[in-house]
């Protein structure tokens, strides 16, 4: 490809005024499995598709609790995401230590963005290969931000990143006008439906997705597998009443109706075999 | 040339007493709520007790500014621990952390005399007692602060702690029931209040057991016996 000439290091501009290394880093985000976020006036919901490498291995952790009022979902190089989560947690703790109040989300994302920018302007560094959906609550309300490897950040009503996120985004674009006034349950339901869109035909089970919620009076926490499976089962029943927008959906619907029972069993087995998530106050 | 001496001290003593007693499945931690400086009272309603982790409570007397700073440091470290380990710190782990934190400032110490109380990983009560620079020991009961010289001998008499030199090593928890231990604490504070001018007003009692955490207050004398007698004498009653 012609652009190979100017993509050797991050401190080289292309003649068209692009930094290819930064753009390649954003490609890495697109390769990661999907992460979705939506917000209402009082709650923010994060959802992600959790694919294990093989049946033998455990799932990648893609959602991290940063503080009681902030959580983050990542897509891309999860190792980079882990490191950035550690940074975010440390910033929240330090701010709280000094000011005895929670770090406003907007401040945190700016710090994160500045940290990412540094890596786009040092010849001995590389950009972080991870996109972060930061969900948080502060005095000015509920917020959802997307932090890019480029160092840019944007606030969103709803967004999806990672592979096959376009399907989720299409769904969110149709529905986002109602989100501000949504109840917590409806918001979670929309998150699950959006997740199902990015699974594209594959059956939505609690073993392949993770949901986390933060809201007014509700600290950030990840929902446990049983709760998620119950929610999926609840709206699967409702889904049969809704008009299915695409052909694969209709076919999948029929399958869902017949293997509802086996799906629940798989979910149950997944619960026992999956990672232990119950009980801990820091379900991160 | 005589050695120059400082014209101010970075420390002050805000007084107060702390007590902790470990039981077979509970732990009682108590401290009075009086904060003083010199011969004056700053407030009658100040908590010296900090709930560091789910099963770990610390009571500290001494210089309350240092106590507050110490509590904040431990609280922040506990959050980090939770992020890394996905669980709360156990009481023995917090005990070690407190010791390390205190020794970290060996050459400008926290003027804080602490007792740590809680439940260990087996659910048994545990009490750890400290000096200002982090030397600590697990015991069945302890007291620190201005009233400790009055309280400790009484606790020794009542709780008959086996000597640590005796073998085989004996369990460091009292056979008392929870209600008896709370009663003992109330008695002990009432006695200390009589003769220690820095102890009084109220005692805050925290009880940790399998059911969680429970807090109660008991009123203490606001003035000491000598002052009351003076007031009586000069007819200010």
XYZ file of C-alpha atoms in Angstrom:
521
model
C 0.000 0.000 0.000
C 1.291 3.448 -0.774
C 1.035 4.710 2.750
C 3.803 2.436 4.027
C 6.340 5.209 3.443
C 5.172 7.457 6.297
C 3.960 4.967 8.846
C 7.197 3.786 10.413
C 6.975 5.913 13.539
C 4.393 8.011 15.218
C 6.334 11.245 14.886
C 6.263 11.219 11.084
C 3.542 13.118 9.278
C 2.295 11.937 5.925
C 2.107 14.484 3.093
C -1.654 14.463 3.517
C -1.266 15.570 7.146
C -2.011 12.235 8.792
C -0.261 10.292 11.519
C -0.599 6.727 10.305
C 0.569 5.108 13.511
C -2.274 6.806 15.365
C -4.733 5.651 12.717
C -3.362 2.119 12.924
C -3.910 2.276 16.694
C -7.552 3.153 16.041
C -7.725 0.103 13.749
C -6.706 -1.988 16.733
C -9.788 -0.724 18.531
C -11.950 -1.872 15.632
C -10.462 -5.355 15.917
C -11.443 -5.768 19.555
C -14.800 -7.263 20.523
C -17.683 -4.857 20.831
C -18.326 -2.510 23.723
C -21.509 -0.454 23.966
C -22.594 2.407 26.178
C -25.853 4.312 26.602
C -27.012 6.946 29.016
C -30.205 8.399 30.335
C -30.593 11.410 32.582
C -29.866 9.398 35.702
C -28.127 6.175 34.618
C -25.401 4.957 32.334
C -25.203 1.368 31.114
C -22.133 -0.338 29.666
C -22.349 -3.612 27.814
C -19.727 -5.674 26.066
C -19.340 -8.843 24.123
C -17.102 -11.225 26.013
C -15.506 -13.803 23.802
C -13.159 -16.334 25.262
C -10.222 -17.464 23.149
C -11.256 -21.058 23.464
C -13.646 -23.113 25.531
C -10.833 -23.867 27.923
C -9.948 -20.286 28.775
C -11.715 -17.645 30.833
C -13.293 -14.528 29.406
C -11.421 -11.312 28.847
C -12.221 -8.675 31.394
C -13.421 -5.653 29.455
C -15.341 -3.652 32.016
C -13.522 -2.107 34.962
C -14.794 -0.264 37.978
C -12.783 2.898 38.381
C -14.603 4.376 41.360
C -18.072 4.209 42.857
C -19.275 6.724 40.306
C -17.160 5.834 37.252
C -16.671 2.704 35.199
C -15.041 1.977 31.881
C -15.527 -0.514 29.064
C -12.646 -1.127 26.669
C -12.141 -2.446 23.159
C -8.822 -3.220 21.558
C -5.592 -4.187 23.299
C -6.991 -5.193 26.658
C -3.561 -5.002 28.260
C -3.380 -1.307 27.426
C -6.910 -0.976 28.774
C -5.907 -2.567 32.050
C -3.009 -0.177 32.464
C -5.205 2.837 31.714
C -7.842 1.616 34.180
C -5.169 1.423 36.831
C -4.208 5.013 36.031
C -7.830 6.136 36.225
C -8.347 4.393 39.559
C -5.235 5.980 40.965
C -6.343 9.442 39.792
C -9.733 8.996 41.437
C -8.157 7.901 44.698
C -5.710 10.809 44.729
C -8.401 13.368 43.917
C -10.644 11.981 46.630
C -7.755 12.075 49.108
C -7.079 15.760 48.419
C -10.599 17.098 47.930
C -12.693 14.513 49.809
C -15.133 14.423 46.923
C -15.481 12.292 43.802
C -13.484 13.179 40.708
C -15.790 14.722 38.095
C -15.927 12.497 35.016
C -15.168 15.315 32.619
C -11.865 15.992 34.379
C -10.866 12.347 34.285
C -11.447 11.967 30.562
C -9.383 15.072 29.841
C -6.506 13.650 31.880
C -6.877 10.379 30.028
C -6.933 12.142 26.668
C -3.822 14.150 27.533
C -2.082 10.948 28.536
C -2.993 9.410 25.190
C -1.781 12.483 23.331
C 1.667 12.198 24.851
C 2.072 8.844 23.140
C 1.342 10.427 19.768
C 4.180 12.891 20.071
C 7.115 10.860 21.399
C 9.315 8.867 19.102
C 10.042 6.277 21.777
C 6.400 5.580 22.596
C 3.481 4.079 20.779
C -0.176 5.082 21.019
C -2.416 3.090 23.347
C -4.246 0.523 21.247
C -7.485 0.710 23.166
C -10.704 2.699 22.973
C -12.431 3.461 26.250
C -16.087 4.076 26.915
C -16.090 5.985 30.191
C -19.400 5.971 32.048
C -19.830 8.181 35.053
C -21.985 10.309 37.250
C -21.155 13.644 38.749
C -22.872 16.810 39.903
C -23.752 17.753 36.347
C -25.503 14.450 35.694
C -24.842 11.190 33.888
C -22.106 11.096 31.254
C -20.756 8.754 28.626
C -17.467 9.565 26.939
C -15.402 7.830 24.297
C -11.623 8.147 24.541
C -9.632 7.429 21.375
C -6.010 6.352 21.019
C -5.524 9.637 19.185
C -6.100 11.597 22.375
C -9.506 12.840 21.274
C -12.561 12.373 23.380
C -16.232 12.964 22.771
C -19.347 12.848 24.859
C -22.136 10.615 23.647
C -25.730 9.800 24.376
C -24.972 6.299 23.164
C -22.049 4.720 21.355
C -20.520 1.420 20.349
C -16.927 0.502 19.537
C -15.105 -2.609 18.437
C -15.856 -5.247 15.829
C -19.386 -5.348 14.407
C -20.194 -2.247 16.418
C -21.864 -0.681 13.361
C -24.855 -2.964 13.810
C -25.209 -1.802 17.405
C -24.732 1.834 16.375
C -27.480 1.508 13.768
C -29.858 0.282 16.442
C -28.785 3.010 18.856
C -29.212 5.706 16.205
C -32.816 4.637 15.785
C -33.564 4.678 19.490
C -31.310 7.277 21.090
C -33.876 10.082 21.203
C -35.763 8.223 23.887
C -32.777 7.435 26.070
C -32.683 10.603 28.158
C -36.049 9.838 29.688
C -35.542 6.063 29.794
C -35.919 4.135 32.972
C -33.021 2.041 34.241
C -34.654 -1.195 33.101
C -35.401 0.103 29.601
C -31.847 1.353 29.297
C -30.458 -2.076 30.197
C -32.880 -3.692 27.784
C -31.706 -1.401 24.984
C -28.098 -2.223 25.878
C -28.845 -5.940 25.623
C -30.597 -5.498 22.293
C -27.698 -3.446 20.973
C -25.319 -6.186 22.134
C -27.415 -8.753 20.384
C -27.128 -6.694 17.188
C -23.342 -6.899 17.305
C -23.485 -10.623 17.882
C -25.206 -10.788 14.467
C -27.128 -13.973 14.593
C -25.334 -15.630 17.450
C -27.576 -16.300 20.398
C -27.421 -13.741 23.184
C -26.576 -15.471 26.451
C -25.246 -14.069 29.694
C -22.048 -16.062 29.177
C -21.062 -14.007 26.144
C -21.907 -10.555 27.410
C -21.244 -8.406 30.433
C -23.455 -5.571 31.659
C -22.545 -2.833 34.119
C -24.672 -0.001 35.502
C -24.039 3.260 37.305
C -26.741 5.660 38.362
C -28.063 8.136 40.881
C -27.935 6.347 44.216
C -26.428 3.291 42.531
C -22.657 2.820 42.622
C -20.977 1.362 39.566
C -21.233 -2.400 39.547
C -21.240 -5.280 37.099
C -24.449 -7.282 37.001
C -23.988 -10.940 37.836
C -24.650 -13.633 35.275
C -27.972 -14.830 36.708
C -29.447 -11.334 36.659
C -28.283 -10.797 33.100
C -29.710 -14.129 31.964
C -33.044 -13.297 33.593
C -33.115 -9.957 31.798
C -32.292 -11.635 28.504
C -35.042 -14.183 29.020
C -37.502 -11.443 29.908
C -36.939 -9.404 26.804
C -36.573 -12.429 24.505
C -40.224 -13.111 25.225
C -41.093 -9.505 24.484
C -38.999 -9.596 21.307
C -41.346 -12.066 19.638
C -44.042 -9.411 19.806
C -41.844 -6.737 18.233
C -41.491 -6.617 14.432
C -38.113 -8.084 13.490
C -36.261 -5.612 11.211
C -34.081 -8.115 9.255
C -34.362 -11.648 7.817
C -31.635 -13.290 9.939
C -33.420 -11.933 12.968
C -36.688 -13.663 12.002
C -34.923 -16.957 11.527
C -33.049 -16.564 14.780
C -36.354 -15.753 16.509
C -37.803 -19.125 15.564
C -34.662 -20.824 16.760
C -34.814 -18.842 19.977
C -38.384 -19.946 20.628
C -37.485 -23.620 20.235
C -34.178 -23.692 22.020
C -35.221 -21.267 24.777
C -35.005 -24.102 27.293
C -31.605 -25.327 26.123
C -30.404 -21.716 26.058
C -31.378 -21.311 29.698
C -29.577 -24.547 30.505
C -26.453 -23.336 28.734
C -26.736 -20.102 30.664
C -27.019 -22.093 33.880
C -23.985 -24.216 33.071
C -22.164 -21.049 32.066
C -22.957 -19.618 35.500
C -21.324 -22.494 37.324
C -18.382 -22.775 34.969
C -17.862 -19.048 34.609
C -15.786 -16.782 36.818
C -17.087 -16.233 40.349
C -18.668 -12.802 40.387
C -21.047 -12.949 43.312
C -20.822 -11.280 46.692
C -17.739 -9.087 46.385
C -18.421 -5.393 46.982
C -15.748 -4.568 44.448
C -17.204 -6.520 41.536
C -14.908 -4.882 39.074
C 26.811 27.610 72.705
C 23.732 25.807 74.083
C 21.697 23.797 71.652
C 18.899 25.711 70.011
C 15.426 24.524 70.835
C 12.359 24.776 68.680
C 9.956 27.589 69.475
C 7.016 25.532 68.320
C 6.030 21.860 68.143
C 4.414 20.199 65.144
C 2.485 17.991 67.549
C -0.345 18.492 69.996
C -2.119 15.971 72.169
C -5.889 15.976 71.851
C -6.283 13.383 74.579
C -8.859 10.644 74.848
C -8.879 6.918 75.446
C -9.432 3.899 73.237
C -10.215 0.308 74.112
C -10.709 -2.882 72.154
C -11.687 -6.352 73.335
C -11.710 -9.501 71.190
C -14.273 -12.253 71.693
C -14.725 -15.688 70.176
C -16.972 -14.360 67.390
C -17.127 -10.603 67.989
C -14.930 -7.623 68.647
C -15.734 -4.500 70.659
C -13.914 -1.267 69.886
C -14.601 1.867 71.903
C -13.305 5.392 72.290
C -14.497 8.481 74.097
C -15.638 11.484 72.076
C -13.847 14.301 73.844
C -11.228 16.324 71.984
C -9.036 18.580 74.119
C -6.010 20.808 73.850
C -4.085 21.717 76.970
C -6.686 22.219 79.688
C -9.410 23.187 77.233
C -12.061 21.189 75.483
C -12.283 21.663 71.734
C -15.383 19.556 71.271
C -17.393 16.946 73.147
C -18.530 15.113 70.033
C -15.598 13.907 67.956
C -15.265 10.350 66.693
C -11.876 8.699 67.063
C -13.076 5.519 65.395
C -12.631 4.728 61.733
C -14.200 1.833 59.832
C -11.273 0.912 57.611
C -12.590 -2.293 56.032
C -15.665 -4.448 56.294
C -14.284 -6.401 59.253
C -11.730 -3.987 60.584
C -12.162 -0.940 62.807
C -9.483 1.345 64.161
C -9.618 3.587 67.204
C -6.833 6.132 67.645
C -5.978 8.666 70.278
C -3.215 11.254 70.313
C -2.876 14.083 67.814
C -6.107 13.997 65.836
C -4.701 15.801 62.803
C -2.189 12.963 62.417
C -4.952 10.456 63.127
C -7.091 11.933 60.366
C -4.170 11.870 57.923
C -3.420 8.257 58.869
C -7.056 7.242 58.371
C -7.069 8.841 54.914
C -3.883 7.091 53.864
C -5.177 3.706 55.017
C -8.508 4.293 53.339
C -6.848 5.112 50.015
C -4.545 2.094 50.300
C -7.533 -0.105 51.027
C -9.259 1.065 47.839
C -6.169 0.172 45.841
C -6.083 -3.239 47.493
C -9.718 -3.816 46.553
C -9.039 -2.883 42.930
C -6.100 -5.284 42.768
C -7.483 -8.230 44.743
C -11.209 -7.912 44.113
C -11.979 -8.302 47.808
C -11.822 -6.433 51.108
C -8.711 -6.473 53.255
C -8.761 -8.889 56.166
C -8.086 -7.510 59.642
C -4.610 -9.127 59.945
C -3.691 -7.714 56.534
C -4.813 -4.237 57.573
C -2.865 -4.677 60.794
C 0.329 -5.222 58.835
C -0.476 -2.305 56.532
C -0.981 -0.022 59.520
C 2.320 -1.086 60.992
C 4.146 -0.438 57.723
C 2.433 2.925 57.258
C 3.440 4.025 60.746
C 7.046 2.918 60.351
C 7.225 4.656 56.991
C 7.223 7.864 59.020
C 9.691 6.571 61.576
C 11.624 9.860 61.574
C 8.607 12.178 61.745
C 5.990 9.904 63.271
C 2.227 10.009 63.252
C 1.441 11.000 66.813
C -1.255 8.401 66.873
C -1.801 5.624 69.404
C -3.920 2.987 67.766
C -5.908 -0.085 68.540
C -7.186 -2.110 65.634
C -10.111 -4.438 66.160
C -12.020 -6.784 63.922
C -12.670 -10.333 62.817
C -9.960 -12.527 61.387
C -10.484 -14.829 58.407
C -11.939 -17.491 60.710
C -14.510 -15.083 62.107
C -12.844 -14.874 65.509
C -12.323 -11.521 67.176
C -8.860 -10.009 66.934
C -7.282 -6.939 68.472
C -3.953 -5.413 67.514
C -2.249 -2.790 69.616
C 0.352 -0.319 68.363
C 2.844 2.276 69.408
C 3.377 5.484 67.436
C 5.962 3.993 65.066
C 4.268 0.752 64.152
C 5.395 -1.859 66.634
C 2.374 -4.124 66.988
C 1.118 -7.307 68.523
C -2.065 -9.334 68.358
C -3.689 -9.445 71.779
C -7.001 -10.328 73.363
C -7.666 -6.780 74.562
C -5.914 -3.445 74.757
C -6.262 0.223 75.577
C -4.404 3.316 74.363
C -4.520 7.013 75.090
C -4.581 9.278 78.112
C -6.778 6.937 80.134
C -4.913 3.770 79.251
C -2.877 3.800 82.473
C -6.150 3.656 84.374
C -7.923 1.248 82.038
C -5.277 -1.339 81.216
C -4.640 -2.664 84.747
C -8.373 -3.108 85.229
C -8.693 -5.023 81.957
C -5.744 -7.183 82.983
C -7.498 -7.968 86.200
C -10.828 -8.794 84.538
C -9.744 -10.541 81.389
C -6.858 -12.577 82.728
C -4.829 -12.607 79.561
C -2.531 -15.618 79.529
C 1.122 -14.760 79.402
C 2.550 -14.962 75.887
C 5.526 -16.779 77.328
C 3.457 -19.750 78.395
C 3.420 -22.768 76.154
C 1.354 -24.098 74.396
C 0.280 -20.773 72.820
C -3.140 -19.892 74.136
C -6.006 -18.359 72.223
C -5.910 -14.581 72.531
C -9.653 -14.054 72.877
C -11.724 -13.521 75.964
C -14.342 -16.066 76.996
C -16.751 -13.216 77.752
C -20.012 -12.920 75.829
C -20.629 -9.901 73.654
C -23.016 -8.282 76.118
C -20.568 -8.814 78.982
C -17.744 -7.280 76.987
C -19.813 -4.201 76.111
C -20.736 -3.860 79.762
C -17.096 -4.099 80.760
C -16.209 -1.375 78.270
C -18.872 0.913 79.699
C -17.619 0.291 83.219
C -14.058 0.934 82.188
C -14.838 4.265 80.546
C -16.975 5.417 83.439
C -14.027 4.718 85.756
C -11.438 6.381 83.527
C -13.667 9.470 83.199
C -13.565 9.933 86.972
C -9.850 10.551 87.169
C -8.613 11.359 83.662
C -9.545 14.892 82.687
C -9.102 14.153 78.998
C -11.632 11.322 78.963
C -15.343 11.983 79.145
C -18.483 13.347 77.442
C -19.537 10.215 75.534
C -18.136 6.827 74.683
C -18.659 5.501 71.182
C -18.839 1.703 71.159
C -18.573 -0.251 67.921
C -19.346 -3.968 67.849
C -18.232 -6.112 64.926
C -19.670 -9.561 64.526
C -20.921 -11.965 61.883
C -24.092 -9.889 61.595
C -22.133 -6.811 60.615
C -21.357 -3.611 62.434
C -23.309 -2.022 65.271
C -22.654 1.324 66.904
C -23.885 2.705 70.212
C -23.163 5.680 72.444
C -23.170 6.075 76.189
C -23.067 9.362 78.045
C -20.169 9.988 80.388
C -19.511 12.682 82.908
C -18.817 15.941 81.221
C -16.817 17.299 84.162
C -14.405 15.529 86.463
C -14.929 14.920 90.172
C -12.546 17.680 91.279
C -14.149 20.326 89.071
C -17.611 19.264 90.175
C -16.597 19.625 93.772
C -15.139 23.075 93.121
C -18.305 24.137 91.359
C -20.324 22.868 94.272
C -18.105 24.691 96.693
C -18.352 28.030 94.970
C -22.051 27.525 94.485
C -22.137 27.622 90.747
C -24.417 24.578 90.575
